[in-house]
Amino acid sequence: QVQLVESGGGLVQPGGSLRLSCAASRMITSVFNPNVWAWYRQAPGKERELVASVWTDSARNYADSVKGRFTISRDNAWKKVYLQMTDLKLEDTAVYYCNALSTTNAPKYTWGQGTQVTVSP
């Protein structure tokens, strides 16, 4: 069974940076590599939203709210997905999750525990 493990969250001041990591354990490379991988987030009282996705270095997409501030990347050899977040804003506070996208753009695997990002003065 695929296990998604997110890490790297924390408390940061507005304007600060964080780098999130996601490890897809119990997944062989031949399964990891063809997937489009994505980061989602869920703020208190709100629905989970798609933040960024990556297939290749030239095929990345971002929500308008994070464009220019966040960078998604992947390491196929280590089966990891990263989210570099800069110029963090109060509204970026949320639990962040990673997942692969199905052909219908729905999340493909069981959610991990997520990693909390709190932006506060």
PDB file of C-alpha atoms in Angstrom, residues 4-103:
ATOM      1  CA  LEU A   4       2.649   9.414   1.437  1.00  0.00           C
ATOM      2  CA  VAL A   5       4.752  11.137   4.083  1.00  0.00           C
ATOM      3  CA  GLU A   6       4.917  14.918   4.128  1.00  0.00           C
ATOM      4  CA  SER A   7       7.428  16.915   6.153  1.00  0.00           C
ATOM      5  CA  GLY A   8       9.071  20.315   6.406  1.00  0.00           C
ATOM      6  CA  GLY A   9       6.241  22.430   7.739  1.00  0.00           C
ATOM      7  CA  GLY A  10       6.565  24.831  10.616  1.00  0.00           C
ATOM      8  CA  LEU A  11       5.956  28.306  11.961  1.00  0.00           C
ATOM      9  CA  VAL A  12       7.299  31.153   9.871  1.00  0.00           C
ATOM     10  CA  GLN A  13       6.858  34.904   9.722  1.00  0.00           C
ATOM     11  CA  PRO A  14       5.271  36.630   6.733  1.00  0.00           C
ATOM     12  CA  GLY A  15       7.814  36.931   3.957  1.00  0.00           C
ATOM     13  CA  GLY A  16       9.645  33.839   5.112  1.00  0.00           C
ATOM     14  CA  SER A  17      10.367  30.594   3.291  1.00  0.00           C
ATOM     15  CA  LEU A  18       9.880  26.887   3.812  1.00  0.00           C
ATOM     16  CA  ARG A  19      10.637  23.788   1.801  1.00  0.00           C
ATOM     17  CA  LEU A  20       8.193  20.907   2.044  1.00  0.00           C
ATOM     18  CA  SER A  21       9.076  17.338   1.164  1.00  0.00           C
ATOM     19  CA  CYS A  22       6.908  14.374   0.287  1.00  0.00           C
ATOM     20  CA  ALA A  23       8.171  10.813   0.210  1.00  0.00           C
ATOM     21  CA  ALA A  24       6.190   8.151  -1.600  1.00  0.00           C
ATOM     22  CA  SER A  25       7.215   5.114   0.372  1.00  0.00           C
ATOM     23  CA  ARG A  26       6.321   1.567  -0.597  1.00  0.00           C
ATOM     24  CA  MET A  27       6.135   2.703  -4.217  1.00  0.00           C
ATOM     25  CA  ILE A  28       8.436   1.370  -6.888  1.00  0.00           C
ATOM     26  CA  THR A  29      10.062   3.803  -9.274  1.00  0.00           C
ATOM     27  CA  SER A  30       8.183   2.500 -12.300  1.00  0.00           C
ATOM     28  CA  VAL A  31       4.942   3.455 -10.569  1.00  0.00           C
ATOM     29  CA  PHE A  32       6.192   6.777  -9.187  1.00  0.00           C
ATOM     30  CA  ASN A  33       7.704   8.151 -12.362  1.00  0.00           C
ATOM     31  CA  PRO A  34       4.719   8.265 -14.731  1.00  0.00           C
ATOM     32  CA  ASN A  35       2.532  10.064 -12.206  1.00  0.00           C
ATOM     33  CA  VAL A  36       1.752  13.735 -12.185  1.00  0.00           C
ATOM     34  CA  TRP A  37       2.483  14.756  -8.599  1.00  0.00           C
ATOM     35  CA  ALA A  38       0.831  17.604  -6.773  1.00  0.00           C
ATOM     36  CA  TRP A  39       0.677  19.562  -3.566  1.00  0.00           C
ATOM     37  CA  TYR A  40      -2.634  20.444  -1.971  1.00  0.00           C
ATOM     38  CA  ARG A  41      -3.478  22.447   1.105  1.00  0.00           C
ATOM     39  CA  GLN A  42      -6.395  22.728   3.470  1.00  0.00           C
ATOM     40  CA  ALA A  43      -6.896  25.796   5.626  1.00  0.00           C
ATOM     41  CA  PRO A  44      -9.148  25.697   8.693  1.00  0.00           C
ATOM     42  CA  GLY A  45     -12.788  25.713   7.698  1.00  0.00           C
ATOM     43  CA  LYS A  46     -11.995  25.436   3.990  1.00  0.00           C
ATOM     44  CA  GLU A  47     -11.939  22.658   1.434  1.00  0.00           C
ATOM     45  CA  ARG A  48      -8.690  21.122   0.294  1.00  0.00           C
ATOM     46  CA  GLU A  49      -7.347  22.916  -2.767  1.00  0.00           C
ATOM     47  CA  LEU A  50      -4.786  22.068  -5.409  1.00  0.00           C
ATOM     48  CA  VAL A  51      -1.729  24.298  -5.085  1.00  0.00           C
ATOM     49  CA  ALA A  52       0.749  22.999  -7.665  1.00  0.00           C
ATOM     50  CA  SER A  53       1.434  20.009  -9.883  1.00  0.00           C
ATOM     51  CA  VAL A  54       4.437  18.704 -11.781  1.00  0.00           C
ATOM     52  CA  TRP A  55       5.002  16.127 -14.465  1.00  0.00           C
ATOM     53  CA  THR A  56       8.303  17.290 -15.875  1.00  0.00           C
ATOM     54  CA  ASP A  57      10.416  20.409 -15.374  1.00  0.00           C
ATOM     55  CA  SER A  58       8.629  21.996 -18.293  1.00  0.00           C
ATOM     56  CA  ALA A  59       5.185  20.851 -17.233  1.00  0.00           C
ATOM     57  CA  ARG A  60       4.320  22.537 -13.956  1.00  0.00           C
ATOM     58  CA  ASN A  61       1.123  24.266 -12.969  1.00  0.00           C
ATOM     59  CA  TYR A  62       0.308  26.552 -10.077  1.00  0.00           C
ATOM     60  CA  ALA A  63      -2.748  28.059  -8.472  1.00  0.00           C
ATOM     61  CA  ASP A  64      -2.925  31.778  -9.123  1.00  0.00           C
ATOM     62  CA  SER A  65      -2.587  32.465  -5.403  1.00  0.00           C
ATOM     63  CA  VAL A  66       0.920  30.963  -5.259  1.00  0.00           C
ATOM     64  CA  LYS A  67       2.243  31.650  -8.746  1.00  0.00           C
ATOM     65  CA  GLY A  68       5.636  33.311  -8.608  1.00  0.00           C
ATOM     66  CA  ARG A  69       6.147  32.388  -4.950  1.00  0.00           C
ATOM     67  CA  PHE A  70       6.025  28.584  -4.864  1.00  0.00           C
ATOM     68  CA  THR A  71       8.060  26.110  -6.895  1.00  0.00           C
ATOM     69  CA  ILE A  72       7.180  22.432  -7.186  1.00  0.00           C
ATOM     70  CA  SER A  73       9.795  19.869  -8.137  1.00  0.00           C
ATOM     71  CA  ARG A  74      10.312  16.133  -8.086  1.00  0.00           C
ATOM     72  CA  ASP A  75      13.156  13.670  -7.700  1.00  0.00           C
ATOM     73  CA  ASN A  76      12.254  10.471  -9.495  1.00  0.00           C
ATOM     74  CA  ALA A  77      15.303   8.589  -8.244  1.00  0.00           C
ATOM     75  CA  TRP A  78      14.357   9.174  -4.626  1.00  0.00           C
ATOM     76  CA  LYS A  79      10.595   9.167  -5.238  1.00  0.00           C
ATOM     77  CA  LYS A  80      10.159  12.554  -3.636  1.00  0.00           C
ATOM     78  CA  VAL A  81       8.209  15.685  -4.381  1.00  0.00           C
ATOM     79  CA  TYR A  82       9.133  19.111  -3.058  1.00  0.00           C
ATOM     80  CA  LEU A  83       7.433  22.453  -2.618  1.00  0.00           C
ATOM     81  CA  GLN A  84       9.679  25.463  -2.171  1.00  0.00           C
ATOM     82  CA  MET A  85       7.621  28.270  -0.693  1.00  0.00           C
ATOM     83  CA  THR A  86       8.879  31.851  -0.563  1.00  0.00           C
ATOM     84  CA  ASP A  87       7.355  35.192   0.392  1.00  0.00           C
ATOM     85  CA  LEU A  88       4.869  33.360   2.575  1.00  0.00           C
ATOM     86  CA  LYS A  89       1.650  35.150   3.464  1.00  0.00           C
ATOM     87  CA  LEU A  90      -0.807  34.743   6.309  1.00  0.00           C
ATOM     88  CA  GLU A  91      -3.268  33.132   3.912  1.00  0.00           C
ATOM     89  CA  ASP A  92      -0.783  30.355   3.140  1.00  0.00           C
ATOM     90  CA  THR A  93      -1.450  28.918   6.604  1.00  0.00           C
ATOM     91  CA  ALA A  94      -2.797  25.411   6.079  1.00  0.00           C
ATOM     92  CA  VAL A  95      -2.025  21.732   6.284  1.00  0.00           C
ATOM     93  CA  TYR A  96      -0.153  20.746   3.124  1.00  0.00           C
ATOM     94  CA  TYR A  97      -0.517  17.357   1.466  1.00  0.00           C
ATOM     95  CA  CYS A  98       0.968  15.694  -1.568  1.00  0.00           C
ATOM     96  CA  ASN A  99      -0.665  13.199  -3.888  1.00  0.00           C
ATOM     97  CA  ALA A 100      -0.599  12.002  -7.455  1.00  0.00           C
ATOM     98  CA  LEU A 101      -3.262  13.066  -9.914  1.00  0.00           C
ATOM     99  CA  SER A 102      -5.458  10.543 -11.677  1.00  0.00           C
ATOM    100  CA  THR A 103      -6.482  10.931 -15.306  1.00  0.00           C
TER     101      THR A 103
END
